[in-house]
Coordinates of C-alpha atoms in Angstrom, one line a residue:
X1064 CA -29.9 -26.8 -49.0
X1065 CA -27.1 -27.3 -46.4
X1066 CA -24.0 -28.5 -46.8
X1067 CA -24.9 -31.7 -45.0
X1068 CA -27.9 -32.5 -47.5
X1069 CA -27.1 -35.0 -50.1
X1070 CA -27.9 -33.3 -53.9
X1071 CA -29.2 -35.9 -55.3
X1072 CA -33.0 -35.6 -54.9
X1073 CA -32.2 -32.1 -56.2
X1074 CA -30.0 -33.1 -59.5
X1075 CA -30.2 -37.4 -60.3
X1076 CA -34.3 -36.7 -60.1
X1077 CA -34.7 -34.2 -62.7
X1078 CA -33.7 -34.1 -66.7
X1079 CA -30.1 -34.3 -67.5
X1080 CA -27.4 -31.0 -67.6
X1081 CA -26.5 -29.9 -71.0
X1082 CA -23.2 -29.6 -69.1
X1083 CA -21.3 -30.6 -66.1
X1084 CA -17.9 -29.0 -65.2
X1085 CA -15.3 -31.2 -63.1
X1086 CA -12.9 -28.4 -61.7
X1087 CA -13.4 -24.7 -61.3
X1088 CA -10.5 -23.0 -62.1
X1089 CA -9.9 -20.0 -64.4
X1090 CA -10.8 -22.5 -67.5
X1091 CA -14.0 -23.5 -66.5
X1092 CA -14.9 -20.3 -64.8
X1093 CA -14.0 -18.5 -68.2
X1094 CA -16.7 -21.2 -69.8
X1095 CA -19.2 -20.6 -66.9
X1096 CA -19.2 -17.2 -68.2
X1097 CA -19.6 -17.5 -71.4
X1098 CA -22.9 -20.2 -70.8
X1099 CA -24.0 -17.0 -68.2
X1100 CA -24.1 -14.7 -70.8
X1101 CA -25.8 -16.6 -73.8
X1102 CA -28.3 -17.6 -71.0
X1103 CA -28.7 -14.3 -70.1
X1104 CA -29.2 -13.3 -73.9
X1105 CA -31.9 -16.1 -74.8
X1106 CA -33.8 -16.3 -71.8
X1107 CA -35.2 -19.6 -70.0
X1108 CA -36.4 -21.4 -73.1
X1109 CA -33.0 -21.5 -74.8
X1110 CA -30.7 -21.6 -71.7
X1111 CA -28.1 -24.1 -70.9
X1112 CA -28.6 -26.1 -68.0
X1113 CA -25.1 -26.5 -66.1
X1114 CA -23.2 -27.9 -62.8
X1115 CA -19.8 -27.4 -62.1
X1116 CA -17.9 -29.3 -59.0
X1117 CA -14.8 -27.8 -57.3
X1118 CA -12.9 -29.7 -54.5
X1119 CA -12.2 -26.4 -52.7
X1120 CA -14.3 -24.7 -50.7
X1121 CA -14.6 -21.7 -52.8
X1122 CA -13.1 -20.0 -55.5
X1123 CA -9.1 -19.9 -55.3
X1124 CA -6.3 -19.9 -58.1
X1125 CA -2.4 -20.5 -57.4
X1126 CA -2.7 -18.9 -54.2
X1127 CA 0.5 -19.9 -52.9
X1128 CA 2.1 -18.5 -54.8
X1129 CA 0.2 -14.9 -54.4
X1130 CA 3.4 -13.1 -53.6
X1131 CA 3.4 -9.5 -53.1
X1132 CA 4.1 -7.6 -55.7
X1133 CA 4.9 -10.8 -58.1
X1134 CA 2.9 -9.5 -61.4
X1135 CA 1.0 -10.9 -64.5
X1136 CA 2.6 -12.3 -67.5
X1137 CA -0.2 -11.7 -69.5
X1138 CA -2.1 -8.5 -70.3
X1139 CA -5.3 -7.7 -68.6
X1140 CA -6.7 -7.5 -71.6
X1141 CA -6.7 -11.3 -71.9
X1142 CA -8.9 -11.8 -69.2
X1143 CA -12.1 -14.5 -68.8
X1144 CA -14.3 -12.1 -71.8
X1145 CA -12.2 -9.3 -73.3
X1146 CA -11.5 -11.3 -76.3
X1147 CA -14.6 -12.9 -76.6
X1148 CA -16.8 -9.8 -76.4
X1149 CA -14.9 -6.5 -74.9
X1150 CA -18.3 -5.6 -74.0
X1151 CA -19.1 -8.6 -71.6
X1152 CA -19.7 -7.4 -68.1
X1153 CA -16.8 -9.9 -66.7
X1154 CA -14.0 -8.1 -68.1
X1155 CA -11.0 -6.5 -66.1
X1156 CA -12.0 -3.0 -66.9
X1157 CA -15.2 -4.0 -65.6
X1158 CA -14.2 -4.9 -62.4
X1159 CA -11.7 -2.3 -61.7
X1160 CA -14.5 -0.1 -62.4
X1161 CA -17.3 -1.5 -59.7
X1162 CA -13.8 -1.6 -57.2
X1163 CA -13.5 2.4 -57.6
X1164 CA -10.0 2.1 -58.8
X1165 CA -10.2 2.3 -62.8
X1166 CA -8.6 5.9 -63.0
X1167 CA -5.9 4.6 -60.3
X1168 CA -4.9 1.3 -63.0
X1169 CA -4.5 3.7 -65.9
X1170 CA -2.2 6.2 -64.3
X1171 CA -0.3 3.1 -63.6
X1172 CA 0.3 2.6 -67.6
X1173 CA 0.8 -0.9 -67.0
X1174 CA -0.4 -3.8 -69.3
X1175 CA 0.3 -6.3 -66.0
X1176 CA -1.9 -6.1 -62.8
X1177 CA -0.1 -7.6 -59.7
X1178 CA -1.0 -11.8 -59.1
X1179 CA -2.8 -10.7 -56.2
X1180 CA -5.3 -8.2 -58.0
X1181 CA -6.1 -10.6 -60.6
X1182 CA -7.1 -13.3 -58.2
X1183 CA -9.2 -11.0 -56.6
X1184 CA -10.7 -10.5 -60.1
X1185 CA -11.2 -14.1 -60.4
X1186 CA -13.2 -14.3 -57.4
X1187 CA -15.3 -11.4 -58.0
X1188 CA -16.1 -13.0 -61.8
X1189 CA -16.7 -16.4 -59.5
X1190 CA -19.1 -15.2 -57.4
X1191 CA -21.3 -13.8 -60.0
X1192 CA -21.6 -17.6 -61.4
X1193 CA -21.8 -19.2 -58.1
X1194 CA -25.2 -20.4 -58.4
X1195 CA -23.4 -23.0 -61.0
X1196 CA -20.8 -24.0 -58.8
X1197 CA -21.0 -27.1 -55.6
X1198 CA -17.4 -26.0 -54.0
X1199 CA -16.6 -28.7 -52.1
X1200 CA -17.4 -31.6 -53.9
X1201 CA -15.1 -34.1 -55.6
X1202 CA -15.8 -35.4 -58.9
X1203 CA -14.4 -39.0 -58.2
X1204 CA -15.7 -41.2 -61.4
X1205 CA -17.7 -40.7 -65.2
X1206 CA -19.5 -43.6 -66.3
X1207 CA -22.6 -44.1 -69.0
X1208 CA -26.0 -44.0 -67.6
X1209 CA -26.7 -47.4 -69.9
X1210 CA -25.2 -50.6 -68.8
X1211 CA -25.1 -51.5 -72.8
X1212 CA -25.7 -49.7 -76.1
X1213 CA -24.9 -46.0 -77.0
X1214 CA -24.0 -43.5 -74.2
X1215 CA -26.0 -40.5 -74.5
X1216 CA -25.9 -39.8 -71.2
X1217 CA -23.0 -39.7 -68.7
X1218 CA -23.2 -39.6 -64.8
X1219 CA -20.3 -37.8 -62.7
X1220 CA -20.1 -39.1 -59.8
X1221 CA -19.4 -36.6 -56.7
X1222 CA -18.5 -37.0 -53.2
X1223 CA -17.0 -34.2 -50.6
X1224 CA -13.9 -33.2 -50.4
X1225 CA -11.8 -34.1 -47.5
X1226 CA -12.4 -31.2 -45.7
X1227 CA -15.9 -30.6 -46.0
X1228 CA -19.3 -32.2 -45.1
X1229 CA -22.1 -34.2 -47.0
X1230 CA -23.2 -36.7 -48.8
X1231 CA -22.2 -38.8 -52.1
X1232 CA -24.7 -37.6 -55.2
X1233 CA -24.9 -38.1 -59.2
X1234 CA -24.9 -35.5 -61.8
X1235 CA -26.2 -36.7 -64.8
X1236 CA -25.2 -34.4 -68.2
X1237 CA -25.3 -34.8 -72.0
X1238 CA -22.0 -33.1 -71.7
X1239 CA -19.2 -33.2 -69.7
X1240 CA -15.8 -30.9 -69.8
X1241 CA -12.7 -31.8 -67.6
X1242 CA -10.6 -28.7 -66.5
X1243 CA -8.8 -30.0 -63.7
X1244 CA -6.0 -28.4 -64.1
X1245 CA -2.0 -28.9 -63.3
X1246 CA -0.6 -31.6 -60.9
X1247 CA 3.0 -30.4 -59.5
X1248 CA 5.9 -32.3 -61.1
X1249 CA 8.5 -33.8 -58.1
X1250 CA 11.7 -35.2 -59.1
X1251 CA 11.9 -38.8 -59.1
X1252 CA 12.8 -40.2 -56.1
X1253 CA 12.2 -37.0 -54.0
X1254 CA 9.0 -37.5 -51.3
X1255 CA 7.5 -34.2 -50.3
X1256 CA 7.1 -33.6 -46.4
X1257 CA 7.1 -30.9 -43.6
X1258 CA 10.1 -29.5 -44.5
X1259 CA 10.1 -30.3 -48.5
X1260 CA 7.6 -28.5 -50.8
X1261 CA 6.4 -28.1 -54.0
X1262 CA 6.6 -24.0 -54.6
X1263 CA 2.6 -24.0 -55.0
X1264 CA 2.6 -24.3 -51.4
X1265 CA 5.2 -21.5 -50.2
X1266 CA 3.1 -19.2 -48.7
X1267 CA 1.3 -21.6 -46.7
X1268 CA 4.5 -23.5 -45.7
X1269 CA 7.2 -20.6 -45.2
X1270 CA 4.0 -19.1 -42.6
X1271 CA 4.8 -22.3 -40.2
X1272 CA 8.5 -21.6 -40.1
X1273 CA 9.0 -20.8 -36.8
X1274 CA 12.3 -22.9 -36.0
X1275 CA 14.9 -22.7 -38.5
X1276 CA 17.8 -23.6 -36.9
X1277 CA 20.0 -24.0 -40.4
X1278 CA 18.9 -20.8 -41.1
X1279 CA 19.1 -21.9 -45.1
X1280 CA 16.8 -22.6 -47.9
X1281 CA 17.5 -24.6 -51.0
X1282 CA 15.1 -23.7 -53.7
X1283 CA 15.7 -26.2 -56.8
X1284 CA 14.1 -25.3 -60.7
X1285 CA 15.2 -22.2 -63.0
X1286 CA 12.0 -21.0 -63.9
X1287 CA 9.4 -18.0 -63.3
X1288 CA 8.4 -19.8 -59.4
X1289 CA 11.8 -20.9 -58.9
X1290 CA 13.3 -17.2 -59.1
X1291 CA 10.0 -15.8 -57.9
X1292 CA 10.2 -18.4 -54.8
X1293 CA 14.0 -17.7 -54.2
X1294 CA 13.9 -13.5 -54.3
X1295 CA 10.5 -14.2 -51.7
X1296 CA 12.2 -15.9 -49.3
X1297 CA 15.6 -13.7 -49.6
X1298 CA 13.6 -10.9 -48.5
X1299 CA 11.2 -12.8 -46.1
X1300 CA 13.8 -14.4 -44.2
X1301 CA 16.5 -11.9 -43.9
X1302 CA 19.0 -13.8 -41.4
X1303 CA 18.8 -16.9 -43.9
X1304 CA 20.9 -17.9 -46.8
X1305 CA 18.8 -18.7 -50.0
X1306 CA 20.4 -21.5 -52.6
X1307 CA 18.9 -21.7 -55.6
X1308 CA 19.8 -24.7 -57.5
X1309 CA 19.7 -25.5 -61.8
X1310 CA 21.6 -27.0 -64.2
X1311 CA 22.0 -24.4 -66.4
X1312 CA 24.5 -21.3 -66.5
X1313 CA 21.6 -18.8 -65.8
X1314 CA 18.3 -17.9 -65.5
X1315 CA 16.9 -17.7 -69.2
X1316 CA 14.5 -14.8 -70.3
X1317 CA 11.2 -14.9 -71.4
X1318 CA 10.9 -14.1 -75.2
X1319 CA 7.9 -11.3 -74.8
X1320 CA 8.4 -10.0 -77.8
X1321 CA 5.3 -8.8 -80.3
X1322 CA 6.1 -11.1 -82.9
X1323 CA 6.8 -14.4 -80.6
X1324 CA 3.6 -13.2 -79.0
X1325 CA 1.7 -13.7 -81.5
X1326 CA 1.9 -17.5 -80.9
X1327 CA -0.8 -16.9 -77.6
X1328 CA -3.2 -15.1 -80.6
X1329 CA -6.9 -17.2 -80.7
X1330 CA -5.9 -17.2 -84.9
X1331 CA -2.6 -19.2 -83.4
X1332 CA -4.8 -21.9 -82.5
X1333 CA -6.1 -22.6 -85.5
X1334 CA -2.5 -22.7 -87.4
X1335 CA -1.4 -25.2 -85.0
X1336 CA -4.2 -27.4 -85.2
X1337 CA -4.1 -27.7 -89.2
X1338 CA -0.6 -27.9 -88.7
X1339 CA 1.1 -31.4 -89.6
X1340 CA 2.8 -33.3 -86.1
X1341 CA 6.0 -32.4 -87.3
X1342 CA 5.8 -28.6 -87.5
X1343 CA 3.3 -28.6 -84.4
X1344 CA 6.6 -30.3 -83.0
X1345 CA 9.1 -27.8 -84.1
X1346 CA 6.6 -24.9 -83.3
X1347 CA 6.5 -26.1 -79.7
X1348 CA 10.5 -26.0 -79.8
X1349 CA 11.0 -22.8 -81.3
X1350 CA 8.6 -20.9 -78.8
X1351 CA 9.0 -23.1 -75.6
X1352 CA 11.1 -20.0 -74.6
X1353 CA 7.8 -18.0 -74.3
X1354 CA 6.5 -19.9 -71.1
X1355 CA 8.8 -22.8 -70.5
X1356 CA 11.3 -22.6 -67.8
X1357 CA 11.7 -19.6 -68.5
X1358 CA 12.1 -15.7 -66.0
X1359 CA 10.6 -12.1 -67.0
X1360 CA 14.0 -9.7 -68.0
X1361 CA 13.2 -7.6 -65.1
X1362 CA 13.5 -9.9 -62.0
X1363 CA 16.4 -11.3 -63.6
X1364 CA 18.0 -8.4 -63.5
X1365 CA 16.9 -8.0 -59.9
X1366 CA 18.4 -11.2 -58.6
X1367 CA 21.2 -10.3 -60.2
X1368 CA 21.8 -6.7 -58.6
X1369 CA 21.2 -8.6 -55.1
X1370 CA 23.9 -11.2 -55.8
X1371 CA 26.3 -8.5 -56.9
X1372 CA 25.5 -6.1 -54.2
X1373 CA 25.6 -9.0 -51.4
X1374 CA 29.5 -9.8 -52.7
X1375 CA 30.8 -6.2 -52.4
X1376 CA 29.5 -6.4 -48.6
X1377 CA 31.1 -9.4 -48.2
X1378 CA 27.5 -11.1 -46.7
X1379 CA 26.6 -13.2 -50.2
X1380 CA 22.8 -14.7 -49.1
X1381 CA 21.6 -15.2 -52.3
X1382 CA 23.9 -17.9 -54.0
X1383 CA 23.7 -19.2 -57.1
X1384 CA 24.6 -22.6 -57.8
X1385 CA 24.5 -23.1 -61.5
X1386 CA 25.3 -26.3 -63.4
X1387 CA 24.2 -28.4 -60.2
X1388 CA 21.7 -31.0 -59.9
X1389 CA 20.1 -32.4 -56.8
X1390 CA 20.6 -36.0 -56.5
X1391 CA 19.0 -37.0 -53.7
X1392 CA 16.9 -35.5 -50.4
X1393 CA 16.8 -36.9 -46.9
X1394 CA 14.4 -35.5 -44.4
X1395 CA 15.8 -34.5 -40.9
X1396 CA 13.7 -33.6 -37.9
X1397 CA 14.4 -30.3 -38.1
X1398 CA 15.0 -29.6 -41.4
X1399 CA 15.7 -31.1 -44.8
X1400 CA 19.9 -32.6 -46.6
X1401 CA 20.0 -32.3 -50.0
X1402 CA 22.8 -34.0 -51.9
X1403 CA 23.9 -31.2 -54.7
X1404 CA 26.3 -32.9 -57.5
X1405 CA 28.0 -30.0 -60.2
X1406 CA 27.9 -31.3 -63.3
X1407 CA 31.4 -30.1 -63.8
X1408 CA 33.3 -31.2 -61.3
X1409 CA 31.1 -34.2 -60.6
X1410 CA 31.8 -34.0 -56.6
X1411 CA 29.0 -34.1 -54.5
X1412 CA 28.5 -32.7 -51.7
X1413 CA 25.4 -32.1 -49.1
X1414 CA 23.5 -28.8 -47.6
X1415 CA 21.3 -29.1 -44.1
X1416 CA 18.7 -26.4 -44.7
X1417 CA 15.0 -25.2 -43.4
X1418 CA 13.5 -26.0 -46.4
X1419 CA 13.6 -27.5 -49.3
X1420 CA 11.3 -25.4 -52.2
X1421 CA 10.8 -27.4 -55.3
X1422 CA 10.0 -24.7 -57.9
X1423 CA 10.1 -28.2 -60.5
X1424 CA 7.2 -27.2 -63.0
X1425 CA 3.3 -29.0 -63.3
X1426 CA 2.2 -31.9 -65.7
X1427 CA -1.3 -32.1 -67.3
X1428 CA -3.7 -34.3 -65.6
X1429 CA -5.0 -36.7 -67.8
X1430 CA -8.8 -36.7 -68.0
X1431 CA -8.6 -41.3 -68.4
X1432 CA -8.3 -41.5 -64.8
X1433 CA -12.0 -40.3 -64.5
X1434 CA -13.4 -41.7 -67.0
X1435 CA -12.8 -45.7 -65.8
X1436 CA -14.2 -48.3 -68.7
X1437 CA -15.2 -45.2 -70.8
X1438 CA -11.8 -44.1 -71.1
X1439 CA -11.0 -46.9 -73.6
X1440 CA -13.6 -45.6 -76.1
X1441 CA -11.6 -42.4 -76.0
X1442 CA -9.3 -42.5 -79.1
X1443 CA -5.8 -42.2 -79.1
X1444 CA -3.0 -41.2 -82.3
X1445 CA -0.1 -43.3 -82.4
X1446 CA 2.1 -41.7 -79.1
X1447 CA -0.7 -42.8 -76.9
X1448 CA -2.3 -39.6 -76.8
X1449 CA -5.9 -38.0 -76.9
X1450 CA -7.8 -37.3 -80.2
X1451 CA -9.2 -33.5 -79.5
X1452 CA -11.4 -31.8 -82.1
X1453 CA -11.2 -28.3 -82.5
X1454 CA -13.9 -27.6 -80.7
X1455 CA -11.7 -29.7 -77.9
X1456 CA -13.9 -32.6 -77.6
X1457 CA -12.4 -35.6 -77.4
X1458 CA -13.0 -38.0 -80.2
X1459 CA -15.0 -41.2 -79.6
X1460 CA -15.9 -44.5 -80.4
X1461 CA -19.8 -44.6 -81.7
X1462 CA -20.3 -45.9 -78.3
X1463 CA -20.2 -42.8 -76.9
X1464 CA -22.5 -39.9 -78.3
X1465 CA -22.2 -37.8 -75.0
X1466 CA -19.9 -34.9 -75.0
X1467 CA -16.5 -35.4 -73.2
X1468 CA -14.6 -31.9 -73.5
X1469 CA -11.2 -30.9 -72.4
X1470 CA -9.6 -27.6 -70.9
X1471 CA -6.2 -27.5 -69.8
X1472 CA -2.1 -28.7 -71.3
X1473 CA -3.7 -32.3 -72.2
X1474 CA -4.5 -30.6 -75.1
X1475 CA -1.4 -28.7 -76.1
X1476 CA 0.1 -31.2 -78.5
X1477 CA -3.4 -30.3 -80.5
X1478 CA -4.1 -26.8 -79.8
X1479 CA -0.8 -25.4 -78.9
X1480 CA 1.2 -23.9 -76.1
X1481 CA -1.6 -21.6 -74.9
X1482 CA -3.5 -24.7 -73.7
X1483 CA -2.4 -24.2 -70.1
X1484 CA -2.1 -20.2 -70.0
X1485 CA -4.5 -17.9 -69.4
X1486 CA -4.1 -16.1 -73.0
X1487 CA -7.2 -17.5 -74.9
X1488 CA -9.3 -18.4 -72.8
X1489 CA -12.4 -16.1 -73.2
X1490 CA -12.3 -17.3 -76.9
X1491 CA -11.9 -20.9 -76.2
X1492 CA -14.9 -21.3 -73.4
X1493 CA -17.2 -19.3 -76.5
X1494 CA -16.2 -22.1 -79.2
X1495 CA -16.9 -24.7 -76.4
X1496 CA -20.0 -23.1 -75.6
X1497 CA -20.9 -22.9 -79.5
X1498 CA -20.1 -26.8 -79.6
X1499 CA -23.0 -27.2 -76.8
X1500 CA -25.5 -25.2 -78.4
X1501 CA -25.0 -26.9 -82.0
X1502 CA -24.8 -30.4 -80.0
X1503 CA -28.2 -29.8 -78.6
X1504 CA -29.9 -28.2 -81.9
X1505 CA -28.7 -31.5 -83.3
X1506 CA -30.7 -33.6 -80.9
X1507 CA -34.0 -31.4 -81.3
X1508 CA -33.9 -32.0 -84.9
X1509 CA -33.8 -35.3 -84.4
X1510 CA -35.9 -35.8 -81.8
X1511 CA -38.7 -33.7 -83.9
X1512 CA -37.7 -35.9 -87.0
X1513 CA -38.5 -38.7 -84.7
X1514 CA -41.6 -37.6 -83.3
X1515 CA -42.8 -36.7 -87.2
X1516 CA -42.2 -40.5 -88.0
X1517 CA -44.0 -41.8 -85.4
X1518 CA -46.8 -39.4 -85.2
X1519 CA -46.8 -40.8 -89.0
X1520 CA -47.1 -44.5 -88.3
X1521 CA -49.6 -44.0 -85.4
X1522 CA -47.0 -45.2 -82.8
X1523 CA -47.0 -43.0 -80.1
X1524 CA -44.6 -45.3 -77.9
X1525 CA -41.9 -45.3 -79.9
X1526 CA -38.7 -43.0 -78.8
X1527 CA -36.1 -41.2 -80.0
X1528 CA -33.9 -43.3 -82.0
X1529 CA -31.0 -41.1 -81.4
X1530 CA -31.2 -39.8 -78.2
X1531 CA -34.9 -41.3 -76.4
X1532 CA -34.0 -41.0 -72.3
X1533 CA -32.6 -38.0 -72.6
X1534 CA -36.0 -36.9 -74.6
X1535 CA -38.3 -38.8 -72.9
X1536 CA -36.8 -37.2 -69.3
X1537 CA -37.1 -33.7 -70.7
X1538 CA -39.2 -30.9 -69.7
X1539 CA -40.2 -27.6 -70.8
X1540 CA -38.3 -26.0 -68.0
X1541 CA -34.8 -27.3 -68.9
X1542 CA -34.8 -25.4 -72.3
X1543 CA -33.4 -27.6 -74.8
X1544 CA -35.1 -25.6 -77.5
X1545 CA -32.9 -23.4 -79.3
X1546 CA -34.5 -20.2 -81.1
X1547 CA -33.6 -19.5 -84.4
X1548 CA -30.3 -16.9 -84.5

């Protein structure tokens, strides 16, 4: 089918998906797997049948931020399957293997692949799922496939992304999970432009800097992009003067250590869920140090040596402006003014530079905005936010019976501060996979219970009281039967 086609005579005209995806990042990849495998282990008749839409036009993760040499936080060993099943063909090892350079990684004996080598791990996991993936296509809306009564049955409704071709089309699924990721956080009052950024963009922005007539850049946020974002463009731009602006005194470590760590463990996740609100609360405190605004020891240490080194020549091009906070920025023609006011001293006072590079964090995207009407059946605690199950399905009024699951840091006051990393995610797309299988062996026990009754009172018309257009719309080729384990 080409891009031009519209899918809907290919999707809305056959039985429903046991699962549609709405974004494809490392989340939803890591549960694409998972689904690949148990197909691959039960064969047609107990496969799940799945659709997954990604706005871009193929598989991409952070990518502007896929500086040379920047490296992993995480260990390789938490990758999309290790965890799950250290056996899985999707694992790092895996790959490093089919890429001819396994031998070459361990004589490295490091933990921490570069960014750049575990995005091309990404992509080579992607494309052995592709067949479930539409890149370039925009999940826009969710709504029930029944004007009244229960929703068993939920349509996504897709569209192309701005920069690709095609027509609008419906995927109809039992299930639905929402891993759309981060949206970069701006500070209020501060409009991005051609000459301010958010730092997911520097690689793609800093490549169009051909006149830089201030010959600075003011990079604001004292986390691992702001100090990753400031030592790029030090050495990038070697005839320009780098500012890198925070209120605190310093860059703060990350706590790495093995017993803070163990907060990322899959066992982690269940303490914090059974935990009361108050000690999820203080657990989130005590170990925001761990991911939050926070720098590994070693570039520390690096910036550090540059600043000192750059003062004994007398030629300081890294400065550090601690205990600041931007106020205000004005876009120029040529450039960007920021209006910097120390906290100390209280006088403010402006910089004309090149850029501006807000390195100023990500917030969850909240899964409402695509759910329209439905989104008031979701249920909420008493701060306004989302009841998640373990399983991290978000609880419902008994007017929804579909399946609406959640990836991503909408569910970290639930599940914890690994929501949003990359630590446990193998293990979280199996239990959301496990949730689908057990969701559809409950509707095949009751749709046999329901064909038992009426095969008993000589009705054959009567349907599924629990779940008849999804069984009536079934065939044997979409493999809702699940063997026995």
């Amino acid at each position: 089918m080409s891009a031009g086609q519209s899918d809907a005579g290919r999707y809305d005209e056959q039985p429903p998906h046991d699962l549609v995806g709405i974004g494809f990042g490392p989340a939803n990849l890591a549960l694409a797997i998972a689904i690949e495998e148990h197909n691959a282990r039960r064969g047609p008749g107990g496969a799940l049948r799945t659709a997954f839409t990604e706005r871009q036009p193929e598989f991409g993760w952070h990518q502007g931020m896929l500086l040379d040499g920047a490296t992993m936080q995480v260990s390789f060993l938490k990758d999309l399957a290790t965890m799950r099943d250290p056996g899985s063909r999707f694992t790092f090892l895996r790959y490093l293997h089919e890429r001819g350079r396994l031998a070459d990684f361990i004589n490295q004996k490091s933990f921490f692949p570069t960014r750049v080598e575990f995005h091309d791990y990404f992509r080579w996991c992607a494309a052995m799922v592709t067949d479930q993936v539409r890149y370039g296509r925009e999940a826009h809306a969710v709504r029930a496939v029944a004007a009244d009564g229960p929703a068993d049955i939920l349509e996504v409704a897709t569209r192309p992304a701005p920069d690709a071709s095609g027509a609008a089309s419906i995927l109809r699924a039992r299930n639905i999970v929402v891993g759309t990721g981060l949206l970069p956080r701006v500070p209020e009052g501060v409009t991005t432009g051609a000459h301010v950024w958010h730092s997911r963009d520097l690689l793609f922005r800093a490549a169009d800097l051909t006149d830089r007539p201030h010959r600075r850049f003011v990079v604001v946020g004292a986390g691992q992009s702001a100090a990753e974002t400031a030592e790029f463009l030090h050495r990038a731009f070697p005839d320009a003067e780098v500012c890198a602006v925070f209120s605190r005194y310093g860059y703060s470590p990350a706590d790495d250590s093995p017993f803070a760590n163990r907060i990322f463990d899959p066992a982690a996740v269940d303490d914090f869920y059974e935990a009361p609100d108050d000690v999820k609360r203080t657990l989130l405190d005590y170990h925001a140090n761990t991911n939050y605004a926070v720098v590994d020891g070693d570039l520390i240490e690096q910036l550090y040596r540059t600043v000192y080194q750059e003062k004994v020549a007398g030629t300081e091009r890294l400065r550090i402006l601690n205990t600041t906070a931007l106020t205000a920025v004005e876009q120029l023609p040529d450039g960007a003014r920021v209006v910097l006011r120390p906290l100390i001293s209280g006088e403010a006072y402006t910089l004309d530079c090149d850029a501006v590079v807000l390195a100023t964090g990500y917030r969850p995207s909240d899964p409402r905005d695509l759910l329209g009407p439905l989104a008031d059946e979701c249920l909420t605690d008493g701060q306004g936010r989302l009841v998640i199950g373990r399983d991290h399905r978000i609880a419902t009024t008994s007017r929804v019976r579909a399946g609406i699951y959640v990836q991503g840091a909408v569910t970290e006051h639930s599940h914890g501060i690994t929501s949003s990393l990359l630590s446990t995610l193998a293990v979280r797309a199996g239990e959301i996979c496990d949730a689908l299988l057990l969701d559809r062996a409950g509707r095949d026990v009751a749709a046999d219970a329901g064909t038992s009754r009426n095969a008993a009172s000589g009705d054959p018309a009567a349907g599924d009281p629990v779940n008849g257009d999804a069984v009536a719309g079934a065939s044997a080729s979409d493999g809702l039967a699940v063997p026995a384990a």
